[in-house]
GROMACS .gro file of N, CA, C and O in nm:
model
  484
    1MET      N    1   0.083  -0.119   0.000
    1MET     CA    2   0.000   0.000   0.000
    1MET      C    3   0.087   0.125   0.000
    1MET      O    4   0.039   0.231  -0.032
    2ASN      N    5   0.212   0.116   0.034
    2ASN     CA    6   0.296   0.233   0.049
    2ASN      C    7   0.356   0.273  -0.087
    2ASN      O    8   0.469   0.242  -0.119
    3ASN      N    9   0.279   0.346  -0.166
    3ASN     CA   10   0.323   0.397  -0.295
    3ASN      C   11   0.382   0.536  -0.272
    3ASN      O   12   0.315   0.625  -0.222
    4LYS      N   13   0.510   0.557  -0.308
    4LYS     CA   14   0.578   0.683  -0.280
    4LYS      C   15   0.522   0.799  -0.360
    4LYS      O   16   0.532   0.914  -0.320
    5ALA      N   17   0.461   0.772  -0.476
    5ALA     CA   18   0.409   0.879  -0.561
    5ALA      C   19   0.282   0.942  -0.502
    5ALA      O   20   0.254   1.059  -0.525
    6ILE      N   21   0.207   0.865  -0.425
    6ILE     CA   22   0.083   0.914  -0.365
    6ILE      C   23   0.104   0.924  -0.214
    6ILE      O   24   0.148   0.829  -0.150
    7PRO      N   25   0.072   1.039  -0.153
    7PRO     CA   26   0.089   1.052  -0.008
    7PRO      C   27   0.003   0.951   0.068
    7PRO      O   28  -0.103   0.908   0.021
    8ILE      N   29   0.049   0.915   0.187
    8ILE     CA   30  -0.021   0.816   0.268
    8ILE      C   31  -0.162   0.866   0.302
    8ILE      O   32  -0.257   0.787   0.303
    9THR      N   33  -0.177   0.995   0.324
    9THR     CA   34  -0.308   1.051   0.354
    9THR      C   35  -0.406   1.021   0.241
    9THR      O   36  -0.518   0.977   0.265
   10ARG      N   37  -0.362   1.043   0.119
   10ARG     CA   38  -0.449   1.018   0.002
   10ARG      C   39  -0.475   0.869  -0.017
   10ARG      O   40  -0.586   0.829  -0.050
   11GLN      N   41  -0.375   0.786   0.005
   11GLN     CA   42  -0.393   0.642  -0.007
   11GLN      C   43  -0.499   0.592   0.092
   11GLN      O   44  -0.585   0.511   0.057
   12CYS      N   45  -0.492   0.645   0.214
   12CYS     CA   46  -0.591   0.607   0.314
   12CYS      C   47  -0.731   0.654   0.276
   12CYS      O   48  -0.829   0.583   0.297
   13GLU      N   49  -0.740   0.774   0.221
   13GLU     CA   50  -0.870   0.824   0.175
   13GLU      C   51  -0.927   0.734   0.066
   13GLU      O   52  -1.046   0.703   0.066
   14LEU      N   53  -0.844   0.694  -0.029
   14LEU     CA   54  -0.890   0.609  -0.139
   14LEU      C   55  -0.941   0.474  -0.089
   14LEU      O   56  -1.033   0.416  -0.146
   15LEU      N   57  -0.881   0.424   0.017
   15LEU     CA   58  -0.920   0.295   0.073
   15LEU      C   59  -1.025   0.307   0.183
   15LEU      O   60  -1.065   0.205   0.241
   16SER      N   61  -1.067   0.430   0.215
   16SER     CA   62  -1.161   0.455   0.325
   16SER      C   63  -1.106   0.397   0.455
   16SER      O   64  -1.176   0.328   0.529
   17LEU      N   65  -0.980   0.424   0.480
   17LEU     CA   66  -0.910   0.372   0.596
   17LEU      C   67  -0.859   0.489   0.679
   17LEU      O   68  -0.804   0.585   0.625
   18ASN      N   69  -0.879   0.483   0.811
   18ASN     CA   70  -0.824   0.586   0.898
   18ASN      C   71  -0.672   0.575   0.900
   18ASN      O   72  -0.617   0.465   0.895
   19GLN      N   73  -0.604   0.688   0.910
   19GLN     CA   74  -0.458   0.685   0.913
   19GLN      C   75  -0.407   0.613   1.036
   19GLN      O   76  -0.304   0.545   1.030
   20SER      N   77  -0.479   0.623   1.147
   20SER     CA   78  -0.435   0.552   1.267
   20SER      C   79  -0.437   0.401   1.245
   20SER      O   80  -0.352   0.329   1.298
   21SER      N   81  -0.530   0.352   1.164
   21SER     CA   82  -0.533   0.209   1.132
   21SER      C   83  -0.414   0.171   1.045
   21SER      O   84  -0.361   0.060   1.056
   22PHE      N   85  -0.370   0.260   0.962
   22PHE     CA   86  -0.255   0.233   0.876
   22PHE      C   87  -0.128   0.219   0.960
   22PHE      O   88  -0.046   0.132   0.935
   23TYR      N   89  -0.113   0.304   1.060
   23TYR     CA   90   0.008   0.304   1.142
   23TYR      C   91   0.001   0.208   1.260
   23TYR      O   92   0.098   0.192   1.333
   24TYR      N   93  -0.114   0.144   1.284
   24TYR     CA   94  -0.132   0.058   1.400
   24TYR      C   95  -0.037  -0.060   1.398
   24TYR      O   96  -0.023  -0.129   1.298
   25GLN      N   97   0.031  -0.082   1.510
   25GLN     CA   98   0.118  -0.198   1.528
   25GLN      C   99   0.058  -0.283   1.640
   25GLN      O  100   0.053  -0.238   1.755
   26PRO      N  101   0.011  -0.403   1.611
   26PRO     CA  102  -0.050  -0.483   1.716
   26PRO      C  103   0.052  -0.521   1.824
   26PRO      O  104   0.168  -0.547   1.795
   27VAL      N  105   0.005  -0.521   1.948
   27VAL     CA  106   0.090  -0.554   2.061
   27VAL      C  107   0.086  -0.706   2.079
   27VAL      O  108  -0.023  -0.763   2.087
   28PRO      N  109   0.201  -0.773   2.086
   28PRO     CA  110   0.199  -0.919   2.105
   28PRO      C  111   0.147  -0.955   2.244
   28PRO      O  112   0.160  -0.878   2.340
   29VAL      N  113   0.086  -1.071   2.254
   29VAL     CA  114   0.033  -1.119   2.381
   29VAL      C  115   0.150  -1.162   2.470
   29VAL      O  116   0.242  -1.231   2.424
   30SER      N  117   0.147  -1.118   2.594
   30SER     CA  118   0.257  -1.148   2.686
   30SER      C  119   0.258  -1.297   2.722
   30SER      O  120   0.155  -1.366   2.713
   31ASP      N  121   0.373  -1.345   2.765
   31ASP     CA  122   0.386  -1.485   2.806
   31ASP      C  123   0.297  -1.516   2.927
   31ASP      O  124   0.241  -1.624   2.937
   32PHE      N  125   0.285  -1.418   3.017
   32PHE     CA  126   0.201  -1.436   3.135
   32PHE      C  127   0.055  -1.455   3.096
   32PHE      O  128  -0.013  -1.545   3.146
   33ASN      N  129   0.006  -1.371   3.003
   33ASN     CA  130  -0.132  -1.385   2.957
   33ASN      C  131  -0.153  -1.516   2.883
   33ASN      O  132  -0.259  -1.579   2.896
   34LEU      N  133  -0.056  -1.559   2.805
   34LEU     CA  134  -0.068  -1.688   2.736
   34LEU      C  135  -0.077  -1.803   2.837
   34LEU      O  136  -0.157  -1.896   2.819
   35ARG      N  137   0.003  -1.795   2.943
   35ARG     CA  138  -0.002  -1.898   3.047
   35ARG      C  139  -0.137  -1.897   3.117
   35ARG      O  140  -0.196  -2.002   3.141
   36LEU      N  141  -0.188  -1.777   3.149
   36LEU     CA  142  -0.319  -1.767   3.213
   36LEU      C  143  -0.429  -1.822   3.122
   36LEU      O  144  -0.518  -1.894   3.168
   37MET      N  145  -0.423  -1.790   2.992
   37MET     CA  146  -0.524  -1.839   2.900
   37MET      C  147  -0.520  -1.991   2.890
   37MET      O  148  -0.624  -2.056   2.879
   38GLU      N  149  -0.401  -2.047   2.895
   38GLU     CA  150  -0.388  -2.193   2.892
   38GLU      C  151  -0.452  -2.254   3.016
   38GLU      O  152  -0.527  -2.353   3.006
   39LEU      N  153  -0.425  -2.196   3.134
   39LEU     CA  154  -0.484  -2.247   3.258
   39LEU      C  155  -0.636  -2.230   3.258
   39LEU      O  156  -0.708  -2.320   3.300
   40ILE      N  157  -0.682  -2.113   3.214
   40ILE     CA  158  -0.827  -2.088   3.209
   40ILE      C  159  -0.894  -2.188   3.116
   40ILE      O  160  -0.998  -2.246   3.149
   41ASP      N  161  -0.834  -2.210   3.000
   41ASP     CA  162  -0.892  -2.303   2.903
   41ASP      C  163  -0.898  -2.445   2.960
   41ASP      O  164  -0.999  -2.514   2.947
   42ARG      N  165  -0.792  -2.486   3.025
   42ARG     CA  166  -0.787  -2.620   3.083
   42ARG      C  167  -0.894  -2.637   3.192
   42ARG      O  168  -0.967  -2.736   3.195
   43GLN      N  169  -0.904  -2.537   3.281
   43GLN     CA  170  -1.001  -2.546   3.391
   43GLN      C  171  -1.144  -2.535   3.338
   43GLN      O  172  -1.233  -2.605   3.385
   44TYR      N  173  -1.167  -2.447   3.240
   44TYR     CA  174  -1.301  -2.429   3.184
   44TYR      C  175  -1.346  -2.554   3.110
   44TYR      O  176  -1.464  -2.588   3.110
   45THR      N  177  -1.250  -2.625   3.048
   45THR     CA  178  -1.283  -2.750   2.980
   45THR      C  179  -1.325  -2.856   3.082
   45THR      O  180  -1.418  -2.933   3.057
   46LYS      N  181  -1.259  -2.858   3.198
   46LYS     CA  182  -1.296  -2.953   3.303
   46LYS      C  183  -1.434  -2.922   3.359
   46LYS      O  184  -1.514  -3.012   3.380
   47ASP      N  185  -1.458  -2.793   3.388
   47ASP     CA  186  -1.584  -2.753   3.451
   47ASP      C  187  -1.632  -2.622   3.390
   47ASP      O  188  -1.590  -2.513   3.430
   48PRO      N  189  -1.723  -2.628   3.290
   48PRO     CA  190  -1.770  -2.506   3.224
   48PRO      C  191  -1.853  -2.414   3.313
   48PRO      O  192  -1.886  -2.304   3.273
   49ALA      N  193  -1.887  -2.458   3.433
   49ALA     CA  194  -1.964  -2.374   3.524
   49ALA      C  195  -1.878  -2.266   3.588
   49ALA      O  196  -1.931  -2.178   3.656
   50TYR      N  197  -1.747  -2.272   3.569
   50TYR     CA  198  -1.658  -2.171   3.626
   50TYR      C  199  -1.679  -2.039   3.554
   50TYR      O  200  -1.655  -2.028   3.434
   51GLY      N  201  -1.723  -1.939   3.628
   51GLY     CA  202  -1.735  -1.805   3.573
   51GLY      C  203  -1.613  -1.723   3.612
   51GLY      O  204  -1.514  -1.775   3.664
   52VAL      N  205  -1.622  -1.593   3.591
   52VAL     CA  206  -1.508  -1.506   3.619
   52VAL      C  207  -1.472  -1.504   3.768
   52VAL      O  208  -1.355  -1.521   3.803
   53PRO      N  209  -1.570  -1.487   3.859
   53PRO     CA  210  -1.530  -1.482   4.001
   53PRO      C  211  -1.466  -1.612   4.049
   53PRO      O  212  -1.363  -1.610   4.117
   54ARG      N  213  -1.523  -1.725   4.012
   54ARG     CA  214  -1.469  -1.853   4.056
   54ARG      C  215  -1.333  -1.880   3.993
   54ARG      O  216  -1.242  -1.931   4.057
   55MET      N  217  -1.318  -1.843   3.864
   55MET     CA  218  -1.190  -1.863   3.796
   55MET      C  219  -1.082  -1.776   3.859
   55MET      O  220  -0.968  -1.818   3.876
   56THR      N  221  -1.118  -1.653   3.894
   56THR     CA  222  -1.022  -1.562   3.958
   56THR      C  223  -0.976  -1.620   4.091
   56THR      O  224  -0.857  -1.622   4.121
   57THR      N  225  -1.070  -1.669   4.171
   57THR     CA  226  -1.037  -1.729   4.301
   57THR      C  227  -0.948  -1.851   4.281
   57THR      O  228  -0.849  -1.869   4.353
   58TRP      N  229  -0.980  -1.935   4.183
   58TRP     CA  230  -0.902  -2.055   4.158
   58TRP      C  231  -0.758  -2.020   4.118
   58TRP      O  232  -0.664  -2.082   4.165
   59LEU      N  233  -0.742  -1.920   4.031
   59LEU     CA  234  -0.608  -1.879   3.988
   59LEU      C  235  -0.528  -1.819   4.104
   59LEU      O  236  -0.406  -1.841   4.115
   60LYS      N  237  -0.596  -1.744   4.192
   60LYS     CA  238  -0.526  -1.689   4.309
   60LYS      C  239  -0.479  -1.802   4.401
   60LYS      O  240  -0.370  -1.795   4.457
   61LYS      N  241  -0.561  -1.907   4.414
   61LYS     CA  242  -0.520  -2.022   4.496
   61LYS      C  243  -0.403  -2.096   4.432
   61LYS      O  244  -0.325  -2.161   4.501
   62GLN      N  245  -0.391  -2.085   4.300
   62GLN     CA  246  -0.278  -2.147   4.229
   62GLN      C  247  -0.150  -2.064   4.244
   62GLN      O  248  -0.044  -2.107   4.202
   63GLY      N  249  -0.162  -1.941   4.299
   63GLY     CA  250  -0.044  -1.859   4.325
   63GLY      C  251  -0.025  -1.745   4.225
   63GLY      O  252   0.079  -1.679   4.227
   64TYR      N  253  -0.123  -1.719   4.140
   64TYR     CA  254  -0.112  -1.611   4.042
   64TYR      C  255  -0.177  -1.484   4.096
   64TYR      O  256  -0.285  -1.490   4.157
   65GLN      N  257  -0.111  -1.370   4.078
   65GLN     CA  258  -0.168  -1.243   4.119
   65GLN      C  259  -0.248  -1.188   4.001
   65GLN      O  260  -0.192  -1.133   3.905
   66VAL      N  261  -0.379  -1.205   4.008
   66VAL     CA  262  -0.469  -1.163   3.900
   66VAL      C  263  -0.586  -1.089   3.960
   66VAL      O  264  -0.615  -1.102   4.079
   67ASN      N  265  -0.654  -1.012   3.876
   67ASN     CA  266  -0.778  -0.949   3.919
   67ASN      C  267  -0.890  -0.993   3.824
   67ASN      O  268  -0.865  -1.050   3.718
   68ARG      N  269  -1.013  -0.967   3.864
   68ARG     CA  270  -1.126  -1.016   3.787
   68ARG      C  271  -1.136  -0.953   3.649
   68ARG      O  272  -1.184  -1.015   3.556
   69LYS      N  273  -1.090  -0.828   3.634
   69LYS     CA  274  -1.098  -0.762   3.504
   69LYS      C  275  -1.010  -0.832   3.400
   69LYS      O  276  -1.051  -0.852   3.286
   70ARG      N  277  -0.891  -0.870   3.441
   70ARG     CA  278  -0.801  -0.940   3.349
   70ARG      C  279  -0.861  -1.076   3.311
   70ARG      O  280  -0.861  -1.115   3.194
   71ILE      N  281  -0.914  -1.146   3.410
   71ILE     CA  282  -0.971  -1.279   3.385
   71ILE      C  283  -1.093  -1.267   3.295
   71ILE      O  284  -1.113  -1.347   3.203
   72ALA      N  285  -1.176  -1.166   3.317
   72ALA     CA  286  -1.295  -1.146   3.232
   72ALA      C  287  -1.253  -1.119   3.088
   72ALA      O  288  -1.313  -1.173   2.994
   73ARG      N  289  -1.151  -1.038   3.069
   73ARG     CA  290  -1.104  -1.008   2.933
   73ARG      C  291  -1.047  -1.133   2.866
   73ARG      O  292  -1.079  -1.163   2.751
   74LEU      N  293  -0.965  -1.208   2.940
   74LEU     CA  294  -0.907  -1.329   2.882
   74LEU      C  295  -1.011  -1.436   2.854
   74LEU      O  296  -1.006  -1.503   2.751
   75MET      N  297  -1.107  -1.451   2.944
   75MET     CA  298  -1.214  -1.548   2.919
   75MET      C  299  -1.299  -1.506   2.800
   75MET      O  300  -1.346  -1.591   2.724
   76GLY      N  301  -1.320  -1.376   2.784
   76GLY     CA  302  -1.395  -1.327   2.669
   76GLY      C  303  -1.323  -1.355   2.538
   76GLY      O  304  -1.386  -1.379   2.435
   77GLN      N  305  -1.190  -1.352   2.541
   77GLN     CA  306  -1.113  -1.383   2.420
   77GLN      C  307  -1.116  -1.533   2.390
   77GLN      O  308  -1.110  -1.573   2.274
   78LEU      N  309  -1.128  -1.613   2.494
   78LEU     CA  310  -1.125  -1.759   2.475
   78LEU      C  311  -1.259  -1.818   2.437
   78LEU      O  312  -1.266  -1.914   2.360
   79THR      N  313  -1.368  -1.766   2.493
   79THR     CA  314  -1.498  -1.827   2.473
   79THR      C  315  -1.585  -1.740   2.383
   79THR      O  316  -1.627  -1.632   2.423
   80PRO      N  317  -1.614  -1.783   2.262
   80PRO     CA  318  -1.704  -1.706   2.176
   80PRO      C  319  -1.847  -1.716   2.228
   80PRO      O  320  -1.883  -1.811   2.296
   81TRP      N  321  -1.927  -1.617   2.193
   81TRP     CA  322  -2.066  -1.618   2.235
   81TRP      C  323  -2.142  -1.724   2.160
   81TRP      O  324  -2.125  -1.742   2.041
   82SER      N  325  -2.226  -1.793   2.230
   82SER     CA  326  -2.313  -1.890   2.165
   82SER      C  327  -2.455  -1.835   2.169
   82SER      O  328  -2.489  -1.757   2.257
   83PRO      N  329  -2.539  -1.877   2.076
   83PRO     CA  330  -2.677  -1.828   2.076
   83PRO      C  331  -2.751  -1.864   2.204
   83PRO      O  332  -2.847  -1.798   2.240
   84GLU      N  333  -2.707  -1.966   2.275
   84GLU     CA  334  -2.776  -2.006   2.398
   84GLU      C  335  -2.738  -1.919   2.517
   84GLU      O  336  -2.808  -1.920   2.617
   85SER      N  337  -2.625  -1.849   2.508
   85SER     CA  338  -2.581  -1.772   2.624
   85SER      C  339  -2.673  -1.654   2.648
   85SER      O  340  -2.732  -1.597   2.557
   86ARG      N  341  -2.685  -1.616   2.772
   86ARG     CA  342  -2.777  -1.509   2.813
   86ARG      C  343  -2.738  -1.375   2.751
   86ARG      O  344  -2.822  -1.302   2.702
   87MET      N  345  -2.608  -1.343   2.751
   87MET     CA  346  -2.564  -1.214   2.698
   87MET      C  347  -2.594  -1.204   2.549
   87MET      O  348  -2.632  -1.100   2.499
   88TYR      N  349  -2.574  -1.313   2.477
   88TYR     CA  350  -2.600  -1.311   2.333
   88TYR      C  351  -2.748  -1.284   2.309
   88TYR      O  352  -2.785  -1.199   2.229
   89SER      N  353  -2.835  -1.353   2.382
   89SER     CA  354  -2.977  -1.340   2.355
   89SER      C  355  -3.027  -1.200   2.395
   89SER      O  356  -3.114  -1.145   2.330
   90GLU      N  357  -2.972  -1.143   2.502
   90GLU     CA  358  -3.016  -1.009   2.543
   90GLU      C  359  -2.969  -0.903   2.444
   90GLU      O  360  -3.038  -0.807   2.419
   91ARG      N  361  -2.852  -0.923   2.387
   91ARG     CA  362  -2.797  -0.821   2.301
   91ARG      C  363  -2.852  -0.829   2.159
   91ARG      O  364  -2.867  -0.729   2.092
   92TYR      N  365  -2.879  -0.949   2.110
   92TYR     CA  366  -2.913  -0.965   1.969
   92TYR      C  367  -3.059  -0.999   1.941
   92TYR      O  368  -3.093  -1.028   1.829
   93THR      N  369  -3.144  -0.997   2.041
   93THR     CA  370  -3.286  -1.014   2.013
   93THR      C  371  -3.350  -0.878   2.018
   93THR      O  372  -3.306  -0.789   2.090
   94SER      N  373  -3.454  -0.861   1.940
   94SER     CA  374  -3.518  -0.730   1.936
   94SER      C  375  -3.593  -0.706   2.066
   94SER      O  376  -3.632  -0.799   2.136
   95GLY      N  377  -3.616  -0.581   2.095
   95GLY     CA  378  -3.685  -0.544   2.218
   95GLY      C  379  -3.826  -0.598   2.224
   95GLY      O  380  -3.875  -0.637   2.330
   96SER      N  381  -3.896  -0.603   2.110
   96SER     CA  382  -4.033  -0.651   2.111
   96SER      C  383  -4.039  -0.799   2.146
   96SER      O  384  -4.136  -0.846   2.205
   97GLU      N  385  -3.935  -0.876   2.111
   97GLU     CA  386  -3.933  -1.018   2.146
   97GLU      C  387  -3.916  -1.037   2.296
   97GLU      O  388  -3.962  -1.135   2.352
   98ARG      N  389  -3.850  -0.943   2.363
   98ARG     CA  390  -3.830  -0.953   2.508
   98ARG      C  391  -3.939  -0.881   2.586
   98ARG      O  392  -3.935  -0.874   2.707
   99GLY      N  393  -4.037  -0.823   2.516
   99GLY     CA  394  -4.142  -0.750   2.584
   99GLY      C  395  -4.103  -0.609   2.619
   99GLY      O  396  -4.160  -0.547   2.707
  100CYS      N  397  -4.001  -0.554   2.551
  100CYS     CA  398  -3.953  -0.419   2.580
  100CYS      C  399  -3.997  -0.320   2.473
  100CYS      O  400  -3.946  -0.210   2.465
  101GLY      N  401  -4.088  -0.362   2.389
  101GLY     CA  402  -4.129  -0.275   2.279
  101GLY      C  403  -4.215  -0.160   2.327
  101GLY      O  404  -4.222  -0.129   2.446
  102ARG      N  405  -4.284  -0.099   2.235
  102ARG     CA  406  -4.370   0.014   2.267
  102ARG      C  407  -4.479  -0.032   2.362
  102ARG      O  408  -4.542  -0.136   2.341
  103PRO      N  409  -4.505   0.044   2.468
  103PRO     CA  410  -4.603  -0.001   2.566
  103PRO      C  411  -4.744  -0.003   2.508
  103PRO      O  412  -4.783   0.087   2.435
  104THR      N  413  -4.815  -0.107   2.540
  104THR     CA  414  -4.956  -0.115   2.501
  104THR      C  415  -5.035  -0.030   2.598
  104THR      O  416  -4.987   0.003   2.707
  105PRO      N  417  -5.157   0.008   2.563
  105PRO     CA  418  -5.235   0.089   2.658
  105PRO      C  419  -5.250   0.023   2.795
  105PRO      O  420  -5.247   0.090   2.896
  106GLU      N  421  -5.262  -0.109   2.796
  106GLU     CA  422  -5.277  -0.178   2.924
  106GLU      C  423  -5.151  -0.163   3.009
  106GLU      O  424  -5.159  -0.145   3.130
  107ARG      N  425  -5.034  -0.171   2.945
  107ARG     CA  426  -4.910  -0.160   3.020
  107ARG      C  427  -4.881  -0.016   3.060
  107ARG      O  428  -4.824   0.011   3.163
  108GLU      N  429  -4.920   0.079   2.974
  108GLU     CA  430  -4.888   0.218   3.002
  108GLU      C  431  -4.976   0.278   3.110
  108GLU      O  432  -4.930   0.348   3.198
  109TYR      N  433  -5.107   0.250   3.104
  109TYR     CA  434  -5.200   0.312   3.197
  109TYR      C  435  -5.263   0.214   3.295
  109TYR      O  436  -5.340   0.251   3.379
  110GLY      N  437  -5.234   0.090   3.284
  110GLY     CA  438  -5.291  -0.009   3.373
  110GLY      C  439  -5.437  -0.036   3.338
  110GLY      O  440  -5.480  -0.022   3.224
  111ALA      N  441  -5.515  -0.073   3.437
  111ALA     CA  442  -5.654  -0.110   3.414
  111ALA      C  443  -5.740   0.009   3.373
  111ALA      O  444  -5.844  -0.007   3.311
  112ARG      N  445  -5.698   0.133   3.405
  112ARG     CA  446  -5.777   0.251   3.369
  112ARG      C  447  -5.801   0.259   3.220
  112ARG      O  448  -5.905   0.304   3.175
  113SER      N  449  -5.703   0.217   3.138
  113SER     CA  450  -5.717   0.229   2.994
  113SER      C  451  -5.827   0.137   2.941
  113SER      O  452  -5.881   0.160   2.834
  114LEU      N  453  -5.859   0.035   3.017
  114LEU     CA  454  -5.965  -0.055   2.973
  114LEU      C  455  -6.102   0.003   3.002
  114LEU      O  456  -6.200  -0.030   2.936
  115LEU      N  457  -6.112   0.090   3.104
  115LEU     CA  458  -6.240   0.144   3.144
  115LEU      C  459  -6.275   0.272   3.070
  115LEU      O  460  -6.390   0.294   3.033
  116LEU      N  461  -6.178   0.360   3.049
  116LEU     CA  462  -6.205   0.489   2.988
  116LEU      C  463  -6.136   0.498   2.852
  116LEU      O  464  -6.027   0.443   2.832
  117PRO      N  465  -6.197   0.568   2.753
  117PRO     CA  466  -6.133   0.580   2.623
  117PRO      C  467  -6.004   0.662   2.632
  117PRO      O  468  -5.998   0.760   2.706
  118ASN      N  469  -5.903   0.622   2.557
  118ASN     CA  470  -5.774   0.689   2.549
  118ASN      C  471  -5.705   0.704   2.683
  118ASN      O  472  -5.622   0.792   2.702
  119GLY      N  473  -5.739   0.624   2.780
  119GLY     CA  474  -5.671   0.626   2.909
  119GLY      C  475  -5.697   0.751   2.991
  119GLY      O  476  -5.620   0.786   3.078
  120GLN      N  477  -5.809   0.820   2.964
  120GLN     CA  478  -5.839   0.942   3.039
  120GLN      C  479  -5.888   0.908   3.178
  120GLN      O  480  -5.954   0.808   3.199
  121VAL      N  481  -5.857   0.996   3.269
  121VAL     CA  482  -5.899   0.974   3.408
  121VAL      C  483  -6.024   1.051   3.436
  121VAL      O  484  -6.046   1.159   3.395
   0.00000   0.00000   0.00000
């Protein structure tokens, strides 16, 4: 992509690419994080009921100094969302399917809307 005749700014414009994306250098994963991901994967394979708090406690008992934020991030990188998971269903289902759509007169005004026209009191 680095054509000397065309400035990098123009090249990025032609490709609809931000210049920061052009200059981005990915940071390699540290050896410590790789070791933690290996342990998390092994333990999660044994018992998939281990969530972030339990996994954090287990790793601390193994002698690793970790916090729940790091474990949550690493577990998120290891486990893709499945359609059965709660977070996936909450995020990717429409509001009307969950009952969060536009309120019906019964939900908005309660029983009064059934007795009086247009929910008037």
